[in-house]
C-alpha cells in the first residue's frame, strides 16, 4: 500500500513537472508565436515569456517575422562568411532560360523577403516555401521571356529586377501567402557555357563598334562646329560687304541727285565746280606736270610744276 502510494505521488510529481515544462514557452525578439488549441488557431503572441495548456491541448509555432529571409536560384551558398563559397552544379535547371528573342541565358538570382502575416504563411498555402519558390521561378522566366538577351545579360538588369519584384508581390498577395518581397537581385547572368565563347566574340565586336562610333562622334563634335563657325563668319562678312556696297551705292545716288539739282539750277557754275573738284582729285596723283599757255605764239612758255622744276 505504501509503495503504491509512493509510486502514485512520484508519477503525479513527474506529470506536474512535465506539464509545467510544456506550459511555459519563450518567443524571441524577431519572432511571433502562433497558438493553436486542438489544431485550431487561437491567438498570436509577441516576444517574451508565455504560457499554454500542456499535453498537446495547445501548440505554438514560432515564425521569424522580423528576419529577412532569402531564396537562391541557380546556385546555393555552401559557406558564408569572409570567404563565401557557392555551389552551382546541379541547379542548372533553375537558371537556364529562354529570352524574348529566342536566345538562351543562364540567370542566377536571389529573392529576399519577410513573413508579414504568419497565420497566412502557416495555414493558407500548403508547403508555402516550396510554393513560393515555384512562383518566383515562374515569374522570373516570364519576365526574362519579355526581354532580349542583351537586356538580360547587359544593360536591362535593373528593369528586370523591378518587374519581377512587382509581379512576384502581386502573386504573393493573390495566393495569400503572407509574404512581402523585399528585393529581387539578379546575380551572375551570362550566356550558357556551350555558347559563351561566341557570346564573348559578339560582345567584343559590339564594344569595338561602340568605340568607333564614339570616336566618330568626338571628331564630329570637334570639326563640325568649327566648320560651322567659319561658314557663319564668311556669311557675316559677305552680308557686311553687301550692306557696305548697298550703302555706298545709296550714298552715290544721293550725291548724284544733289549735284544734279544744283546743276539744274545753275548749270555753268556747277559744271565749273565739278571740273575743279575733279582736277583737285586727279592732280596729286599725276606724275610730271607741265602747263602750256595756248595764247602765246612763237616761243612756248610753260610752267613746270613737277618737283624737278622747282629751284631751291
mmCIF file of C-alpha atoms in Angstrom:
data_model
loop_
_atom_site.group_PDB
_atom_site.id
_atom_site.type_symbol
_atom_site.label_atom_id
_atom_site.label_comp_id
_atom_site.label_asym_id
_atom_site.label_seq_id
_atom_site.Cartn_x
_atom_site.Cartn_y
_atom_site.Cartn_z
ATOM 1 C CA UNK A 1 0.000 0.000 0.000
ATOM 2 C CA UNK A 2 2.778 2.407 0.953
ATOM 3 C CA UNK A 3 4.758 1.526 -2.141
ATOM 4 C CA UNK A 4 1.784 2.134 -4.433
ATOM 5 C CA UNK A 5 1.145 5.493 -2.831
ATOM 6 C CA UNK A 6 4.767 6.442 -3.271
ATOM 7 C CA UNK A 7 4.681 5.479 -6.932
ATOM 8 C CA UNK A 8 1.459 7.419 -7.387
ATOM 9 C CA UNK A 9 2.940 10.517 -5.809
ATOM 10 C CA UNK A 10 6.101 10.188 -7.903
ATOM 11 C CA UNK A 11 4.051 9.845 -11.076
ATOM 12 C CA UNK A 12 1.959 12.857 -10.150
ATOM 13 C CA UNK A 13 5.098 14.882 -9.478
ATOM 14 C CA UNK A 14 6.605 13.820 -12.782
ATOM 15 C CA UNK A 15 3.370 14.671 -14.533
ATOM 16 C CA UNK A 16 3.317 18.101 -12.925
ATOM 17 C CA UNK A 17 6.952 18.663 -13.883
ATOM 18 C CA UNK A 18 6.345 17.689 -17.495
ATOM 19 C CA UNK A 19 3.176 19.776 -17.589
ATOM 20 C CA UNK A 20 4.977 22.787 -16.145
ATOM 21 C CA UNK A 21 7.739 22.423 -18.719
ATOM 22 C CA UNK A 22 5.224 22.178 -21.563
ATOM 23 C CA UNK A 23 3.233 25.109 -20.220
ATOM 24 C CA UNK A 24 5.994 27.733 -20.465
ATOM 25 C CA UNK A 25 7.497 28.905 -23.754
ATOM 26 C CA UNK A 26 9.577 31.876 -24.916
ATOM 27 C CA UNK A 27 9.216 33.926 -28.101
ATOM 28 C CA UNK A 28 12.458 35.582 -29.243
ATOM 29 C CA UNK A 29 12.609 39.271 -30.311
ATOM 30 C CA UNK A 30 12.493 38.550 -34.071
ATOM 31 C CA UNK A 31 9.599 36.066 -33.758
ATOM 32 C CA UNK A 32 5.858 35.863 -33.243
ATOM 33 C CA UNK A 33 4.119 32.833 -31.733
ATOM 34 C CA UNK A 34 1.020 31.323 -33.339
ATOM 35 C CA UNK A 35 -1.004 29.425 -30.715
ATOM 36 C CA UNK A 36 -3.290 26.528 -31.684
ATOM 37 C CA UNK A 37 -5.793 24.723 -29.466
ATOM 38 C CA UNK A 38 -6.711 21.264 -30.710
ATOM 39 C CA UNK A 39 -5.304 22.292 -34.098
ATOM 40 C CA UNK A 40 -7.349 25.491 -34.396
ATOM 41 C CA UNK A 41 -5.828 28.970 -34.382
ATOM 42 C CA UNK A 42 -6.407 30.789 -31.089
ATOM 43 C CA UNK A 43 -4.132 33.822 -30.918
ATOM 44 C CA UNK A 44 -0.801 35.419 -31.871
ATOM 45 C CA UNK A 45 1.703 36.220 -29.131
ATOM 46 C CA UNK A 46 4.604 38.684 -29.220
ATOM 47 C CA UNK A 47 8.185 38.223 -27.942
ATOM 48 C CA UNK A 48 8.542 37.286 -24.275
ATOM 49 C CA UNK A 49 7.596 34.516 -21.803
ATOM 50 C CA UNK A 50 4.157 32.953 -22.279
ATOM 51 C CA UNK A 51 2.056 30.012 -21.074
ATOM 52 C CA UNK A 52 -0.078 27.440 -22.829
ATOM 53 C CA UNK A 53 -2.091 24.371 -21.956
ATOM 54 C CA UNK A 54 0.120 21.259 -21.817
ATOM 55 C CA UNK A 55 -0.147 17.710 -23.115
ATOM 56 C CA UNK A 56 -0.915 18.682 -26.691
ATOM 57 C CA UNK A 57 -4.004 20.693 -25.875
ATOM 58 C CA UNK A 58 -2.294 23.833 -27.184
ATOM 59 C CA UNK A 59 0.661 24.027 -29.563
ATOM 60 C CA UNK A 60 2.793 27.009 -30.579
ATOM 61 C CA UNK A 61 4.545 27.715 -33.899
ATOM 62 C CA UNK A 62 7.327 30.279 -33.856
ATOM 63 C CA UNK A 63 7.598 32.392 -37.024
ATOM 64 C CA UNK A 64 10.602 34.738 -37.676
ATOM 65 C CA UNK A 65 8.584 37.778 -38.778
ATOM 66 C CA UNK A 66 11.424 40.289 -38.212
ATOM 67 C CA UNK A 67 14.092 38.289 -40.008
ATOM 68 C CA UNK A 68 14.922 38.869 -43.662
ATOM 69 C CA UNK A 69 14.810 35.521 -45.429
ATOM 70 C CA UNK A 70 16.069 34.639 -48.880
ATOM 71 C CA UNK A 71 15.832 32.024 -51.583
ATOM 72 C CA UNK A 72 18.616 31.399 -54.095
ATOM 73 C CA UNK A 73 18.064 30.270 -57.675
ATOM 74 C CA UNK A 74 20.673 28.712 -59.958
ATOM 75 C CA UNK A 75 23.159 28.314 -57.100
ATOM 76 C CA UNK A 76 23.376 27.694 -53.346
ATOM 77 C CA UNK A 77 25.586 29.248 -50.698
ATOM 78 C CA UNK A 78 27.751 26.415 -49.417
ATOM 79 C CA UNK A 79 29.689 28.505 -46.926
ATOM 80 C CA UNK A 80 29.104 32.077 -45.811
ATOM 81 C CA UNK A 81 31.487 34.429 -44.107
ATOM 82 C CA UNK A 82 34.661 36.225 -45.150
ATOM 83 C CA UNK A 83 35.218 33.652 -47.922
ATOM 84 C CA UNK A 84 31.759 32.836 -49.202
ATOM 85 C CA UNK A 85 31.564 29.718 -51.339
ATOM 86 C CA UNK A 86 28.830 28.922 -53.848
ATOM 87 C CA UNK A 87 27.720 25.711 -55.492
ATOM 88 C CA UNK A 88 26.219 25.836 -58.999
ATOM 89 C CA UNK A 89 26.380 22.219 -60.097
ATOM 90 C CA UNK A 90 23.006 20.530 -60.033
ATOM 91 C CA UNK A 91 20.984 23.753 -60.234
ATOM 92 C CA UNK A 92 21.269 24.447 -63.967
ATOM 93 C CA UNK A 93 17.592 23.615 -64.442
ATOM 94 C CA UNK A 94 16.641 26.656 -62.386
ATOM 95 C CA UNK A 95 18.886 29.131 -64.189
ATOM 96 C CA UNK A 96 18.660 28.157 -67.883
ATOM 97 C CA UNK A 97 16.009 30.353 -69.534
ATOM 98 C CA UNK A 98 14.729 31.428 -72.949
ATOM 99 C CA UNK A 99 14.775 35.156 -73.732
ATOM 100 C CA UNK A 100 12.285 37.123 -75.793
ATOM 101 C CA UNK A 101 14.462 36.972 -78.923
ATOM 102 C CA UNK A 102 14.724 33.149 -78.649
ATOM 103 C CA UNK A 103 18.225 33.094 -77.187
ATOM 104 C CA UNK A 104 19.340 31.251 -74.064
ATOM 105 C CA UNK A 105 20.601 32.853 -70.869
ATOM 106 C CA UNK A 106 21.986 31.422 -67.649
ATOM 107 C CA UNK A 107 20.248 33.527 -64.973
ATOM 108 C CA UNK A 108 21.070 33.354 -61.265
ATOM 109 C CA UNK A 109 19.124 35.462 -58.794
ATOM 110 C CA UNK A 110 18.144 35.944 -55.165
ATOM 111 C CA UNK A 111 14.756 36.823 -53.665
ATOM 112 C CA UNK A 112 14.839 38.453 -50.235
ATOM 113 C CA UNK A 113 11.532 38.507 -48.360
ATOM 114 C CA UNK A 114 9.838 38.743 -44.968
ATOM 115 C CA UNK A 115 6.878 36.935 -43.414
ATOM 116 C CA UNK A 116 4.385 39.697 -42.641
ATOM 117 C CA UNK A 117 1.311 37.548 -41.905
ATOM 118 C CA UNK A 118 2.370 34.406 -40.006
ATOM 119 C CA UNK A 119 -1.149 32.939 -39.904
ATOM 120 C CA UNK A 120 -1.483 33.011 -43.696
ATOM 121 C CA UNK A 121 2.090 31.791 -44.067
ATOM 122 C CA UNK A 122 1.460 28.739 -41.867
ATOM 123 C CA UNK A 123 -2.050 27.683 -42.760
ATOM 124 C CA UNK A 124 -3.318 29.226 -46.003
ATOM 125 C CA UNK A 125 -0.951 27.612 -48.538
ATOM 126 C CA UNK A 126 0.305 24.041 -48.357
ATOM 127 C CA UNK A 127 4.120 23.804 -48.411
ATOM 128 C CA UNK A 128 4.305 27.578 -48.627
ATOM 129 C CA UNK A 129 8.089 27.831 -49.047
ATOM 130 C CA UNK A 130 8.111 25.336 -51.914
ATOM 131 C CA UNK A 131 5.109 27.072 -53.486
ATOM 132 C CA UNK A 132 6.784 30.455 -53.106
ATOM 133 C CA UNK A 133 9.868 29.056 -54.804
ATOM 134 C CA UNK A 134 7.818 27.808 -57.752
ATOM 135 C CA UNK A 135 6.076 31.195 -58.054
ATOM 136 C CA UNK A 136 9.430 33.019 -58.003
ATOM 137 C CA UNK A 137 10.926 30.850 -60.725
ATOM 138 C CA UNK A 138 7.825 31.088 -62.933
ATOM 139 C CA UNK A 139 7.767 34.883 -62.559
ATOM 140 C CA UNK A 140 11.444 35.254 -63.473
ATOM 141 C CA UNK A 141 11.009 33.061 -66.548
ATOM 142 C CA UNK A 142 8.013 35.124 -67.640
ATOM 143 C CA UNK A 143 9.822 38.461 -67.304
ATOM 144 C CA UNK A 144 13.040 37.196 -68.935
ATOM 145 C CA UNK A 145 10.902 35.927 -71.817
ATOM 146 C CA UNK A 146 9.723 39.507 -72.394
ATOM 147 C CA UNK A 147 13.257 40.895 -72.852
ATOM 148 C CA UNK A 148 16.089 40.402 -75.323
ATOM 149 C CA UNK A 149 19.261 38.562 -74.407
ATOM 150 C CA UNK A 150 21.212 41.853 -74.462
ATOM 151 C CA UNK A 151 18.858 43.341 -71.888
ATOM 152 C CA UNK A 152 19.052 40.262 -69.672
ATOM 153 C CA UNK A 153 22.841 39.955 -69.735
ATOM 154 C CA UNK A 154 23.983 43.577 -70.002
ATOM 155 C CA UNK A 155 22.007 46.779 -69.622
ATOM 156 C CA UNK A 156 18.467 45.719 -68.630
ATOM 157 C CA UNK A 157 19.074 44.063 -65.259
ATOM 158 C CA UNK A 158 17.637 46.846 -63.093
ATOM 159 C CA UNK A 159 14.446 46.923 -65.138
ATOM 160 C CA UNK A 160 14.082 43.144 -64.868
ATOM 161 C CA UNK A 161 14.662 43.269 -61.095
ATOM 162 C CA UNK A 162 11.890 45.826 -60.725
ATOM 163 C CA UNK A 163 9.426 43.993 -62.956
ATOM 164 C CA UNK A 164 9.972 40.649 -61.199
ATOM 165 C CA UNK A 165 9.651 42.318 -57.798
ATOM 166 C CA UNK A 166 6.301 43.882 -58.674
ATOM 167 C CA UNK A 167 4.875 40.796 -60.405
ATOM 168 C CA UNK A 168 6.016 38.434 -57.635
ATOM 169 C CA UNK A 169 4.462 40.644 -54.948
ATOM 170 C CA UNK A 170 1.164 40.673 -56.846
ATOM 171 C CA UNK A 171 1.115 36.877 -56.970
ATOM 172 C CA UNK A 172 2.032 36.515 -53.299
ATOM 173 C CA UNK A 173 -0.941 38.715 -52.437
ATOM 174 C CA UNK A 174 -3.165 36.856 -54.889
ATOM 175 C CA UNK A 175 -2.354 33.475 -53.279
ATOM 176 C CA UNK A 176 -2.383 34.978 -49.747
ATOM 177 C CA UNK A 177 0.999 33.589 -48.788
ATOM 178 C CA UNK A 178 1.648 36.125 -46.019
ATOM 179 C CA UNK A 179 4.961 37.057 -47.689
ATOM 180 C CA UNK A 180 6.224 40.544 -48.580
ATOM 181 C CA UNK A 181 9.021 40.849 -51.147
ATOM 182 C CA UNK A 182 11.952 42.991 -50.039
ATOM 183 C CA UNK A 183 14.138 42.854 -53.137
ATOM 184 C CA UNK A 184 14.871 40.758 -56.226
ATOM 185 C CA UNK A 185 18.518 40.761 -57.310
ATOM 186 C CA UNK A 186 19.955 39.274 -60.475
ATOM 187 C CA UNK A 187 23.369 37.822 -59.674
ATOM 188 C CA UNK A 188 25.582 36.137 -62.260
ATOM 189 C CA UNK A 189 23.870 36.373 -65.665
ATOM 190 C CA UNK A 190 25.692 35.007 -68.709
ATOM 191 C CA UNK A 191 25.256 33.105 -71.903
ATOM 192 C CA UNK A 192 25.137 29.318 -71.347
ATOM 193 C CA UNK A 193 28.617 27.696 -71.189
ATOM 194 C CA UNK A 194 28.384 25.999 -74.636
ATOM 195 C CA UNK A 195 27.890 29.346 -76.400
ATOM 196 C CA UNK A 196 29.958 31.527 -74.067
ATOM 197 C CA UNK A 197 32.958 31.866 -76.479
ATOM 198 C CA UNK A 198 30.690 33.011 -79.317
ATOM 199 C CA UNK A 199 28.953 35.443 -76.996
ATOM 200 C CA UNK A 200 32.311 36.876 -75.934
ATOM 201 C CA UNK A 201 33.244 37.456 -79.589
ATOM 202 C CA UNK A 202 29.943 39.194 -80.271
ATOM 203 C CA UNK A 203 30.337 41.300 -77.153
ATOM 204 C CA UNK A 204 33.876 42.295 -78.166
ATOM 205 C CA UNK A 205 32.616 43.298 -81.620
ATOM 206 C CA UNK A 206 29.860 45.384 -80.041
ATOM 207 C CA UNK A 207 32.374 47.143 -77.814
ATOM 208 C CA UNK A 208 34.633 47.861 -80.795
ATOM 209 C CA UNK A 209 31.660 49.230 -82.721
ATOM 210 C CA UNK A 210 30.709 51.477 -79.805
ATOM 211 C CA UNK A 211 34.300 52.681 -79.558
ATOM 212 C CA UNK A 212 34.409 53.592 -83.251
ATOM 213 C CA UNK A 213 31.053 55.349 -83.005
ATOM 214 C CA UNK A 214 32.267 57.355 -80.018
ATOM 215 C CA UNK A 215 35.458 58.305 -81.857
ATOM 216 C CA UNK A 216 33.429 59.432 -84.868
ATOM 217 C CA UNK A 217 31.136 61.480 -82.628
ATOM 218 C CA UNK A 218 34.129 63.060 -80.929
ATOM 219 C CA UNK A 219 35.665 64.012 -84.276
ATOM 220 C CA UNK A 220 32.307 65.294 -85.489
ATOM 221 C CA UNK A 221 31.857 67.425 -82.381
ATOM 222 C CA UNK A 222 35.376 68.814 -82.798
ATOM 223 C CA UNK A 223 35.310 69.630 -86.523
ATOM 224 C CA UNK A 224 31.705 70.372 -87.451
ATOM 225 C CA UNK A 225 31.208 73.268 -85.001
ATOM 226 C CA UNK A 226 34.493 74.792 -86.219
ATOM 227 C CA UNK A 227 33.404 74.493 -89.854
ATOM 228 C CA UNK A 228 30.003 75.898 -88.976
ATOM 229 C CA UNK A 229 31.699 78.815 -87.218
ATOM 230 C CA UNK A 230 33.902 79.520 -90.228
ATOM 231 C CA UNK A 231 30.921 79.320 -92.566
ATOM 232 C CA UNK A 232 28.968 81.655 -90.326
ATOM 233 C CA UNK A 233 31.878 84.104 -90.320
ATOM 234 C CA UNK A 234 32.111 84.039 -94.129
ATOM 235 C CA UNK A 235 28.369 84.612 -94.397
ATOM 236 C CA UNK A 236 28.540 87.540 -91.986
ATOM 237 C CA UNK A 237 31.467 89.056 -93.903
ATOM 238 C CA UNK A 238 29.558 88.677 -97.171
ATOM 239 C CA UNK A 239 26.474 90.232 -95.626
ATOM 240 C CA UNK A 240 28.607 93.094 -94.276
ATOM 241 C CA UNK A 241 30.223 93.629 -97.682
ATOM 242 C CA UNK A 242 26.813 93.543 -99.318
ATOM 243 C CA UNK A 243 25.459 96.087 -96.856
ATOM 244 C CA UNK A 244 28.508 98.298 -97.369
ATOM 245 C CA UNK A 245 28.142 98.236 -101.158
ATOM 246 C CA UNK A 246 24.434 98.979 -100.939
ATOM 247 C CA UNK A 247 25.006 101.882 -98.562
ATOM 248 C CA UNK A 248 27.821 103.181 -100.753
ATOM 249 C CA UNK A 249 25.597 102.975 -103.818
ATOM 250 C CA UNK A 250 22.813 104.746 -101.967
ATOM 251 C CA UNK A 251 25.273 107.453 -100.919
ATOM 252 C CA UNK A 252 26.485 107.894 -104.520
ATOM 253 C CA UNK A 253 22.882 108.076 -105.655
ATOM 254 C CA UNK A 254 22.058 110.777 -103.126
ATOM 255 C CA UNK A 255 25.197 112.676 -104.048
ATOM 256 C CA UNK A 256 24.372 112.461 -107.744
ATOM 257 C CA UNK A 257 20.836 113.671 -107.107
ATOM 258 C CA UNK A 258 22.144 116.633 -105.115
ATOM 259 C CA UNK A 259 24.678 117.511 -107.814
ATOM 260 C CA UNK A 260 22.030 117.185 -110.472
ATOM 261 C CA UNK A 261 19.712 119.509 -108.574
ATOM 262 C CA UNK A 262 22.498 122.088 -108.280
ATOM 263 C CA UNK A 263 23.379 121.640 -111.950
ATOM 264 C CA UNK A 264 19.763 122.089 -112.973
ATOM 265 C CA UNK A 265 19.554 125.366 -111.049
ATOM 266 C CA UNK A 266 22.999 126.749 -112.115
ATOM 267 C CA UNK A 267 24.456 124.736 -114.922
ATOM 268 C CA UNK A 268 27.594 126.768 -115.702
ATOM 269 C CA UNK A 269 28.622 127.260 -112.089
ATOM 270 C CA UNK A 270 28.022 123.600 -111.273
ATOM 271 C CA UNK A 271 29.922 122.426 -114.344
ATOM 272 C CA UNK A 272 32.873 124.624 -113.337
ATOM 273 C CA UNK A 273 32.805 123.403 -109.714
ATOM 274 C CA UNK A 274 32.683 119.756 -110.777
ATOM 275 C CA UNK A 275 35.631 120.330 -113.103
ATOM 276 C CA UNK A 276 37.692 121.962 -110.372
ATOM 277 C CA UNK A 277 36.861 119.252 -107.823
ATOM 278 C CA UNK A 278 37.770 116.566 -110.321
ATOM 279 C CA UNK A 279 41.089 118.228 -111.159
ATOM 280 C CA UNK A 280 41.791 118.596 -107.439
ATOM 281 C CA UNK A 281 41.478 114.850 -107.049
ATOM 282 C CA UNK A 282 43.439 113.996 -110.189
ATOM 283 C CA UNK A 283 46.397 116.395 -109.991
ATOM 284 C CA UNK A 284 48.010 114.996 -106.818
ATOM 285 C CA UNK A 285 48.049 111.553 -108.439
ATOM 286 C CA UNK A 286 49.719 112.736 -111.665
ATOM 287 C CA UNK A 287 53.477 112.474 -112.092
ATOM 288 C CA UNK A 288 55.240 115.234 -114.025
ATOM 289 C CA UNK A 289 53.037 118.331 -114.587
ATOM 290 C CA UNK A 290 53.561 120.911 -117.366
ATOM 291 C CA UNK A 291 51.146 123.750 -118.026
ATOM 292 C CA UNK A 292 51.249 125.332 -121.529
ATOM 293 C CA UNK A 293 49.790 128.737 -122.243
ATOM 294 C CA UNK A 294 47.975 128.338 -125.558
ATOM 295 C CA UNK A 295 47.636 132.112 -126.001
ATOM 296 C CA UNK A 296 51.361 132.590 -126.557
ATOM 297 C CA UNK A 297 52.751 132.434 -130.084
ATOM 298 C CA UNK A 298 56.230 131.520 -131.088
ATOM 299 C CA UNK A 299 58.272 130.624 -128.062
ATOM 300 C CA UNK A 300 56.335 128.182 -125.930
ATOM 301 C CA UNK A 301 56.086 129.270 -122.388
ATOM 302 C CA UNK A 302 55.195 126.682 -119.835
ATOM 303 C CA UNK A 303 55.056 126.371 -116.128
ATOM 304 C CA UNK A 304 56.869 123.285 -114.820
ATOM 305 C CA UNK A 305 55.035 122.203 -111.695
ATOM 306 C CA UNK A 306 56.959 118.963 -111.217
ATOM 307 C CA UNK A 307 59.468 118.592 -108.423
ATOM 308 C CA UNK A 308 62.353 118.724 -110.921
ATOM 309 C CA UNK A 309 61.314 122.212 -111.975
ATOM 310 C CA UNK A 310 61.384 123.692 -108.508
ATOM 311 C CA UNK A 311 64.538 125.685 -107.739
ATOM 312 C CA UNK A 312 65.583 125.545 -104.123
#
